[in-house]
Coordinates of C-alpha atoms and ligand atoms in Angstrom, one line a residue:
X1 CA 115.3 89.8 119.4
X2 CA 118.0 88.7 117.4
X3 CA 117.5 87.2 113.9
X4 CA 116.8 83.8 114.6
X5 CA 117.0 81.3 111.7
X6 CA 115.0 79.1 113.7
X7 CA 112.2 80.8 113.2
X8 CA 112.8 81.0 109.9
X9 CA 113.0 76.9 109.5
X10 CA 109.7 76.8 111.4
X11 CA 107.5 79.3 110.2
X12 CA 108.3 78.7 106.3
X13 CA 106.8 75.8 105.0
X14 CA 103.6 76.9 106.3
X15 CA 103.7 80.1 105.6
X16 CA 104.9 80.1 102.0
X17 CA 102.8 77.9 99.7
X18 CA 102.7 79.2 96.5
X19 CA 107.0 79.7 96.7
X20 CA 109.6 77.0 95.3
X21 CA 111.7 77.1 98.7
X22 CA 115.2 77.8 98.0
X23 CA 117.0 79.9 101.3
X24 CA 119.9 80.8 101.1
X25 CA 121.6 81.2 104.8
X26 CA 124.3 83.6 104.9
X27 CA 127.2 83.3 108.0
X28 CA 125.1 85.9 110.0
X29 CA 122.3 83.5 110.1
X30 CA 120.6 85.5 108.0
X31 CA 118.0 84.0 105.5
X32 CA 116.8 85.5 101.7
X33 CA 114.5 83.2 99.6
X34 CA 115.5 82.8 95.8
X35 CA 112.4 83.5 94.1
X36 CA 114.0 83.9 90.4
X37 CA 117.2 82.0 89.6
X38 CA 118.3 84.0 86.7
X39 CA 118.3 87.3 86.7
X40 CA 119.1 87.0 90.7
X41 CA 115.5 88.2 92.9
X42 CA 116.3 87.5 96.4
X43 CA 113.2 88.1 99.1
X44 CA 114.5 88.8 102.6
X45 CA 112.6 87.0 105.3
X46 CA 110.8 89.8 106.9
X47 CA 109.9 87.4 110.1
X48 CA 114.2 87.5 110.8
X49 CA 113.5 91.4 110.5
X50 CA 113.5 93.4 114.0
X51 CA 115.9 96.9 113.6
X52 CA 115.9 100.2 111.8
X53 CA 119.2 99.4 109.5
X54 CA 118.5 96.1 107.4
X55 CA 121.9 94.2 107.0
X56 CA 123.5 94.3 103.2
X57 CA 123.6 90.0 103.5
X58 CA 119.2 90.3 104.2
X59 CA 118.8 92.9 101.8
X60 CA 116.5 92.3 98.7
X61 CA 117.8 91.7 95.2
X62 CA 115.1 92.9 92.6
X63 CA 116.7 92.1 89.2
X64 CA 114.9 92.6 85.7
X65 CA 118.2 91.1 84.3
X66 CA 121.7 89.9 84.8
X67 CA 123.8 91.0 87.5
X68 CA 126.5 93.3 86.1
X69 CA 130.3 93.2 87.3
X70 CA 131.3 96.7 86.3
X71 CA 134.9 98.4 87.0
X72 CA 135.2 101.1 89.1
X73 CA 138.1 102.1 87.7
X74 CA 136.9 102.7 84.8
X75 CA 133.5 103.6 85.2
X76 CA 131.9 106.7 83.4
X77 CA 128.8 108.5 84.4
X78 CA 127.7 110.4 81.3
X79 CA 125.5 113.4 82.3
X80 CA 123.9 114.4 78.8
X81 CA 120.4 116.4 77.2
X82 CA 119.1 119.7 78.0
X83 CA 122.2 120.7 79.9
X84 CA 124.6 123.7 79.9
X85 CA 127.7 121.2 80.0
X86 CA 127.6 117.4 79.2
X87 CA 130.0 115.3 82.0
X88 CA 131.3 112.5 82.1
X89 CA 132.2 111.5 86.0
X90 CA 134.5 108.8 87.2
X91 CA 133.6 108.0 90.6
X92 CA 136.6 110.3 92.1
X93 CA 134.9 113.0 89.9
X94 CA 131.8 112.4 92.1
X95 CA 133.6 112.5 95.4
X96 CA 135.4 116.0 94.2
X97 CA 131.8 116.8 93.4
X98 CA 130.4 115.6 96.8
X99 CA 132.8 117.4 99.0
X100 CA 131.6 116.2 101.8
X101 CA 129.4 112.8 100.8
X102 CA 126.8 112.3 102.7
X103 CA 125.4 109.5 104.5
X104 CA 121.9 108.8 105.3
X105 CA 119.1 106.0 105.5
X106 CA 116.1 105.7 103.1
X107 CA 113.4 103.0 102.8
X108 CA 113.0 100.9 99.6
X109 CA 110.0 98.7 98.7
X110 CA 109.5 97.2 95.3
X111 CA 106.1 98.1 94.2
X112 CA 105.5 94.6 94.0
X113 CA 105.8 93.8 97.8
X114 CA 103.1 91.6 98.6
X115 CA 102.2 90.4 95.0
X116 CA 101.2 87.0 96.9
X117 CA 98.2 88.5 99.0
X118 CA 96.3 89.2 95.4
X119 CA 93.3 87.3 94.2
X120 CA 93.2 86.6 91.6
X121 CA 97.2 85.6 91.3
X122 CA 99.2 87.8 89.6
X123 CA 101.5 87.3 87.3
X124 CA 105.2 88.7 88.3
X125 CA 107.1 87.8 90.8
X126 CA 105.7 86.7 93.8
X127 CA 106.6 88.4 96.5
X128 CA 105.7 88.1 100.1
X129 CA 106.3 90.7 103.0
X130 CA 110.5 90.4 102.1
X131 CA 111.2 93.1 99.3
X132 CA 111.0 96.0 101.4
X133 CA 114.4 97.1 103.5
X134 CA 116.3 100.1 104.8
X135 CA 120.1 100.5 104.2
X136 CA 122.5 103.4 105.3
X137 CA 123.6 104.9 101.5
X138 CA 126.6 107.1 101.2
X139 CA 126.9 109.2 97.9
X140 CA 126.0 112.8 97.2
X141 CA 122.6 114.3 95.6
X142 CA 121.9 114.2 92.6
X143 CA 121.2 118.0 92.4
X144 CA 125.1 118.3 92.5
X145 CA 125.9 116.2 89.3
X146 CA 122.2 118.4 87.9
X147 CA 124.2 122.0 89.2
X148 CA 127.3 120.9 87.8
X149 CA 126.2 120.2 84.3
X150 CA 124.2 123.4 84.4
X151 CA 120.3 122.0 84.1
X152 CA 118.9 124.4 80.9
X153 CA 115.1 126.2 82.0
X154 CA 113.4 124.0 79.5
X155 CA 113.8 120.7 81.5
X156 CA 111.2 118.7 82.8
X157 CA 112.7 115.8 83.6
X158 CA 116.2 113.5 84.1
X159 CA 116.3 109.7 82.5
X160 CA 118.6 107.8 84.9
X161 CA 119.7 104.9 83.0
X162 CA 120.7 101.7 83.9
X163 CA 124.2 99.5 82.1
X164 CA 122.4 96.3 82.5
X165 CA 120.1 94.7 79.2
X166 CA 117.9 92.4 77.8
X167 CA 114.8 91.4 76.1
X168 CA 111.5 91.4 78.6
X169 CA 108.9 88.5 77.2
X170 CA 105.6 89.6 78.6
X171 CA 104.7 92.4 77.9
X172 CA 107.3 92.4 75.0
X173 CA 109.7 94.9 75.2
X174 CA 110.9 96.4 71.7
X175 CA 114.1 94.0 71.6
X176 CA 116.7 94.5 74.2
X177 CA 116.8 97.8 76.4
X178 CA 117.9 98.8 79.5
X179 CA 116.6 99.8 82.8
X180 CA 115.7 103.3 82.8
X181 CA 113.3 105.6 85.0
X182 CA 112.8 108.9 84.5
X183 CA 112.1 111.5 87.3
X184 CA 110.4 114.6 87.9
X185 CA 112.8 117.8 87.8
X186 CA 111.4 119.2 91.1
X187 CA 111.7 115.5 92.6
X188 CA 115.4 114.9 91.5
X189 CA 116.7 118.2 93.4
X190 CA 115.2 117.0 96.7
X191 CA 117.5 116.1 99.2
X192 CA 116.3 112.0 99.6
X193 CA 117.4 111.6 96.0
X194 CA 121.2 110.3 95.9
X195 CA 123.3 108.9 94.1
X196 CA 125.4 105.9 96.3
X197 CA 128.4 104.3 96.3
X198 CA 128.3 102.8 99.6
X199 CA 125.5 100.3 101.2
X200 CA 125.5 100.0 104.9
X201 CA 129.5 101.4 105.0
X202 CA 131.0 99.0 102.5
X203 CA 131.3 99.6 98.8
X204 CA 128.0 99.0 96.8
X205 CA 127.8 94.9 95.9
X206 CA 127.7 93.9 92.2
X207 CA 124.1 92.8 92.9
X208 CA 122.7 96.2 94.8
X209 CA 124.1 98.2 91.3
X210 CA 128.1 98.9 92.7
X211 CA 129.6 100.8 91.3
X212 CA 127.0 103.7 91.4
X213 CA 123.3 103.8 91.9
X214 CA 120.5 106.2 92.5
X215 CA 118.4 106.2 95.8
X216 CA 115.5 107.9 95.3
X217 CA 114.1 108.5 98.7
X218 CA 110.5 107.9 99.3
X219 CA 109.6 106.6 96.2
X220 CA 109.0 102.8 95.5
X221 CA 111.8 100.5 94.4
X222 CA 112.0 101.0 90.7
X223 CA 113.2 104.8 90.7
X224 CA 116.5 103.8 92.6
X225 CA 118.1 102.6 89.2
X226 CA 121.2 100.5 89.5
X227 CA 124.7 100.3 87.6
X228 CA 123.5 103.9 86.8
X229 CA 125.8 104.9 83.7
X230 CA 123.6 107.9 82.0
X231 CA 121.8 110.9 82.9
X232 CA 120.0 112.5 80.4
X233 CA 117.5 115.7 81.2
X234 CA 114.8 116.2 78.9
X235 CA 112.4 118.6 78.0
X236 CA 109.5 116.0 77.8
X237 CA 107.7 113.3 79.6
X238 CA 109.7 110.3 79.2
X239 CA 107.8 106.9 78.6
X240 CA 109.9 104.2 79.0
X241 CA 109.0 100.9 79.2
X242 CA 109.3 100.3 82.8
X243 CA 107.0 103.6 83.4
X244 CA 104.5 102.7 80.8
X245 CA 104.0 99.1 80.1
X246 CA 105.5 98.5 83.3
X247 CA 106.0 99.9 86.8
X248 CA 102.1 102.3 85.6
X249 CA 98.7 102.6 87.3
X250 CA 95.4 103.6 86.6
X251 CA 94.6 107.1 88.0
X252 CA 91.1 108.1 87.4
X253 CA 89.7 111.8 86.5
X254 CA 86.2 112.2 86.3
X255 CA 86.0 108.8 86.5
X256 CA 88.5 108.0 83.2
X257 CA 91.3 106.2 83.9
X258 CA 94.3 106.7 82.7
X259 CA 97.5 105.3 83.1
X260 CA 100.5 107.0 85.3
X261 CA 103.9 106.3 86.3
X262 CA 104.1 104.6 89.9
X263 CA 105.9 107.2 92.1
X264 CA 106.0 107.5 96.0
X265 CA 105.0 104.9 98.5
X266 CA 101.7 104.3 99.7
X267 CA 101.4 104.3 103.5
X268 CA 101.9 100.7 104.8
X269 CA 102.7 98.5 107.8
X270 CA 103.9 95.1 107.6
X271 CA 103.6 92.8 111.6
X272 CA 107.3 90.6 111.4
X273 CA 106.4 89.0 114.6
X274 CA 104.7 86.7 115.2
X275 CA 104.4 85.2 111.6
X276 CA 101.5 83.5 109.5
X277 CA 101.1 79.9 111.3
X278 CA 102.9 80.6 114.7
X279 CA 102.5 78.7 117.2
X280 CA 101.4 81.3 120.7
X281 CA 100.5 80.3 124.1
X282 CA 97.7 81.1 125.8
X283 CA 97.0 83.9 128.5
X284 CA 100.6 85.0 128.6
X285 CA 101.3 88.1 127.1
X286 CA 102.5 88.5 123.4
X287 CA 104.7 91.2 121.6
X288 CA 103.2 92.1 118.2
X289 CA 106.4 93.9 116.2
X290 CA 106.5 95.0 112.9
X291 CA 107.5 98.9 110.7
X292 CA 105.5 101.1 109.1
X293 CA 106.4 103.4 106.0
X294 CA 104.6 106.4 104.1
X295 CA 106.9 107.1 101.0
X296 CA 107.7 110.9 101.4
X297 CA 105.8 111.1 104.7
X298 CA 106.4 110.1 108.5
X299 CA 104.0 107.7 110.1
X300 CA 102.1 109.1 112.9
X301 CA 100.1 106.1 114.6
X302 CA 100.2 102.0 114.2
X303 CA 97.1 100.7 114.8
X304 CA 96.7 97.1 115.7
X305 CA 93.8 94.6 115.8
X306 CA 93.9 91.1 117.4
X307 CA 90.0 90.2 116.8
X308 CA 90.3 90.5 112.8
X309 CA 89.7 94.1 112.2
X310 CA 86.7 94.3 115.0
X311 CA 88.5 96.9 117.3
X312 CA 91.6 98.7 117.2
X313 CA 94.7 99.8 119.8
X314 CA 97.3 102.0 119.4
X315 CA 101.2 100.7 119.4
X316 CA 104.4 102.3 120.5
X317 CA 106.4 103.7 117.5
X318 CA 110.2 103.3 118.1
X319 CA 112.4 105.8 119.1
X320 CA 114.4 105.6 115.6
X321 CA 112.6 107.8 112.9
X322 CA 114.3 109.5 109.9
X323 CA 112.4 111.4 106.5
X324 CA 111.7 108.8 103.9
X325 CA 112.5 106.1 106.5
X326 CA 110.6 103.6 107.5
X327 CA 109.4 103.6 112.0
X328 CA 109.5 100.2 113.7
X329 CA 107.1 99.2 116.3
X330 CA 105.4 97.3 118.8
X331 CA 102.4 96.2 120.7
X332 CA 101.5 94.2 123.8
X333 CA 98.7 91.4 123.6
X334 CA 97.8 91.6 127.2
X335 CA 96.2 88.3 127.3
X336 CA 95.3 86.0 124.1
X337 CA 92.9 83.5 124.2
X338 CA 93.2 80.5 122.8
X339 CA 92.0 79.7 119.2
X340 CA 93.2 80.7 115.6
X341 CA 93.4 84.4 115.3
X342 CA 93.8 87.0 112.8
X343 CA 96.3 90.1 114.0
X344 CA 96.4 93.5 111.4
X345 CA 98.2 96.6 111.7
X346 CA 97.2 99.2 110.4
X347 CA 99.2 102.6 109.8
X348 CA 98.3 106.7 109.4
X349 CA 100.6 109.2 108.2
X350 CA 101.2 112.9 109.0
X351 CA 99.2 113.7 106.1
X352 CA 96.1 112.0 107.1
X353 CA 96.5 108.9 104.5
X354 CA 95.5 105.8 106.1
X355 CA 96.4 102.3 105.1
X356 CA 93.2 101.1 103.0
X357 CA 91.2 97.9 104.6
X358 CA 90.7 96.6 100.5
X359 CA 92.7 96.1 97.8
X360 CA 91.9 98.8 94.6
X361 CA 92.2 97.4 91.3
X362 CA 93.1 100.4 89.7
X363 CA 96.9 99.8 91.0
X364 CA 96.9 96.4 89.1
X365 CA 99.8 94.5 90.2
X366 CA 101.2 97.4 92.2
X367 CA 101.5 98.9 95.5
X368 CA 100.0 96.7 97.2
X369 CA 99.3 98.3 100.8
X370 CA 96.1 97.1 101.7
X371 CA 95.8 95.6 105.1
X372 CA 96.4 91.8 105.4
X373 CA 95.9 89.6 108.3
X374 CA 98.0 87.4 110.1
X375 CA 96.7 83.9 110.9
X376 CA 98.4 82.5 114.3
X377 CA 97.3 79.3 116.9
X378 CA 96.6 80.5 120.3
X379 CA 97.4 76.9 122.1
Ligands
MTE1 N1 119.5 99.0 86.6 C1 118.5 98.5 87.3 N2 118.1 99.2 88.3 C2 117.1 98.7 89.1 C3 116.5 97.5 88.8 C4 116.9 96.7 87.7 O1 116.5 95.6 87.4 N3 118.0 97.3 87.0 N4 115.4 97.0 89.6 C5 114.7 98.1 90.3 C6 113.7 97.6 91.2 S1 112.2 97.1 90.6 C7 113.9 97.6 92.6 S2 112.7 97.2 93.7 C8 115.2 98.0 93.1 C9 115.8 96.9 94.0 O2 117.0 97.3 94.5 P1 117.9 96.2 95.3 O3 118.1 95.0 94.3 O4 119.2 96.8 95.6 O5 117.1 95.8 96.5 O6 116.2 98.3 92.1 C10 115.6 99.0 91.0 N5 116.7 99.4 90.2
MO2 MO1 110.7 96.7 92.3

C-alpha cells in the first residue's frame, strides 16, 4: 500500500480529538502532525506507515528545545572523565576512527508513544501511535570513540551530552541545562549503540541532531541524544534531570518503589491499518497491518483479536527482521460482520514478555505498551 494522504484526510478528524490539527504534507505525500510549535515535536501519521525503513520527511521530531544549526566544519566531539586520553573529534576524526562506518537500522520510540490512550490525561505531550519509527543510521560504535580514549577500570558509566539548552517549567529544572543521558558501561560497548552521521543515506537533518547523534539501539527514544557534543565517563551513577525528574519509573522491590531510569523498550505492537473510525465493508475480507517491537529482543508471534480481546489468531510476521528492529505484519479478516468492532494486536518476544492487556501505574507517564483497541464500522 502506498502512503496514501487520503487516508490521512479521512481518518483524522475522527481519530484525533484531543490534538490542535496542524499536518504538515511534505512533496512525498507524506503527513507529520505538529503537536508543539516551539521547540519543533513532529508525530508521524502511523496510519501512512506500511514498510520496514520509515522515510527521513515521516520521521518524528521529539524536541525538549530549540532546534540547533551546528557546523560541521567546525564541530568538536569532546570525549572527557575517567579516560586514559581526553579527545576531541571533528567528524573526519570519526570517520578515520570508523574505518569502515557502518550502516544499519534500529527502532526508536519515545517513551511517551501513546500518552493519549491514558486515563486520567497526562500531562506531556500527547502523543498518539506516531513517535515511533525506524531509520537506516550510518556512523560507527561508540565503543570505538570508548577504545580510543582508553576507558579507565573504574568507570561505570558515559554521559552523552547534548549542544542544545534551556530552562524546563514543570518539573523545574535548576535553570538552563542541556540534554544529557547517561548510559550503562556494558550497554554503550554493545554493537546497536552508534554514534550517526547519516539518516536513511543523507547527512543527519538539523532537526534529527546533524551533525552527530547517538543511536542507542533497543532502548526508548531519550538515550539516542542529539547534537551530541560531550562524552564524559564516570565512575558513578549519573542523575540527570532527564533520568531522574524525568524520563524515571517506579520499580518495586519487596513491594517499595523506587524510582529508575527508563531503559529498553517494552514489547509492543501498534495495528496502522485500518485506523480508529474507518469505514470497512462487510463480508469481504480485510487486511489487518501493523509492526511489532521488543527493545533489545526480536518479536516471536503477533497476535490479533477482532471480537475485543475474546479470542485470539496468530498473524504473518514479515519477511524483513533485524536486532533492535522493529517486524511488520499482517493478518486476514476472513469475513467481518457488520457492526462497530474493536481489533487488538497483541505481541510476544523471544524472551517470553508478552504485551500486557492493562496499563501499570508504576510507569507513570511512560512506556506505554499496554494493548489498545481499534474502534472501526463494519457497513
Ligand atoms: N539533544 C537532544 N537529544 C534528544 C532529545 C532532545 O530534546 N535533545 N530528545 C530525545 C527524545 S525524548 C527522543 S524520543 C529522540 C527523538 O529523536 P528524533 O527527533 O530524531 O525522532 O531524541 C532524543 N534525543
Ligand atoms: Mo522521547
Amino acid at each position: 500500500m502506498p502512503l496514501d494522504r487520503r487516508r490521512f484526510l479521512r481518518t483524522s478528524a475522527a481519530a484525533l480529538p484531543l490534538a490542535a490539527l496542524a499536518p504538515h504534507l511534505h512533496a512525498d505525500g507524506t503527513t507529520r502532525i505538529e503537536r508543539v510549535h516551539a521547540p519543533q515535536n513532529l508525530e508521524s501519521n502511523f496510519a501512512d506507515f506500511n514498510s520496514f525503513l520509515t522515510p527521513t520527511d515521516a520521521f518524528y521530531v521529539r524536541n525538549h528545545f530549540p532546534v540547533l544549526k551546528l557546523d560541521a566544519a567546525t564541530f568538536r566531539l569532546k570525549v572527557e572523565g575517567a579516560v586514559e586520553k581526553p579527545l576531541e573529534l571533528s567528524l573526519d576524526d570519526l570517520r578515520k576512527l570508523a574505518v569502515e562506518e557502518i550502516k544499519r537500522p534500529l527502532t526508536m520510540e519515545c517513551a511517551g508513544n501513546g500518552r493519549v490512550y491514558l486515563t486520567p490525561p497526562a500531562r506531556g505531550v500527547n502523543w498518539q501511535q506516531g513517535a515511533v519509527g525506524t531509520a537506516d543510521w550510518t556512523g560507527l560504535p561508540l565503543s570505538k570513540v570508548l577504545d580510543a580514549a582508553g576507558v579507565k577500570n573504574t568507570a561505570l558509566e558515559v554521559i552523552l551530552e547534548g549542544a542544545d539548552r534551556g530552562t524546563i517549567a514543570e518539573p523545574p529544572s535548576p535553570g538552563a541545562i542541556s540534554f544529557s543521558r547517561s548510559l550503562p558501561l556494558a550497554k554503550a560497548r554493545q554493537s546497536e549503540v552508534m554514534l550517526a552521521w547519516e539518516m536513511n543515506g543523507e547527512p543527519l537533518r538539523p532537526a534529527h541532531g546533524a551533525p552527530l547523534r547517538a543511536v542507542v539501539g533497543g532502548w526508548y527514544g531519550m538515550a539516542s541524544v542529539k547534537w551530541l557534543a560531550r562524552i564524559i565517563v564516570v565512575s558513578k551513577p549519573f542523575q540527570g534531570f532527564f533520568q531522574s525528574l524525568d524520563y524515571s519509573y517506579f520499580q518495586r522491590e519487596g513491594g517499595l518503589p523506587s524510582l529508575v531510569p527508563i531503559t529498553a523498550m517494552q514489547v509492543k505492537s501498534q495495528i496502522a491499518q485500518p485506523s480508529a473510525h474507518d469505514v470497512v465493508p462487510a463480508g469481504k475480507p480485510l487486511k489487518i497491518v501493523g509492526a511489532a517491537w521488543a527493545g533489545e529482543h526480536d518479536i516471536a508471534k503477533v497476535e490479533v483479536s477482532t471480537d475485543a480481546g475474546k479470542s485470539w489468531a496468530e498473524a504473518k510476521l514479515d519477511d524483513r527482521a533485524g536486532s533492535c528492529c522493529w517486524r511488520w505484519w499482517e493478518f486476514e479478516w476472513k469475513s467481518p460482520a457488520k457492526g462497530q468492532m474493536k481489533i487488538m494486536s497483541r505481541a510476544t518476544d523471544n524472551k517470553g514478555n508478552v504485551q500486557p492487556m492493562e496499563r501499570d501505574a508504576d510507569k507513570r507517564t511512560y512506556m506505554i505498551s499496554h494493548v489498545v483497541s481499534i474502534e472501526i464500522e463494519v457497513r
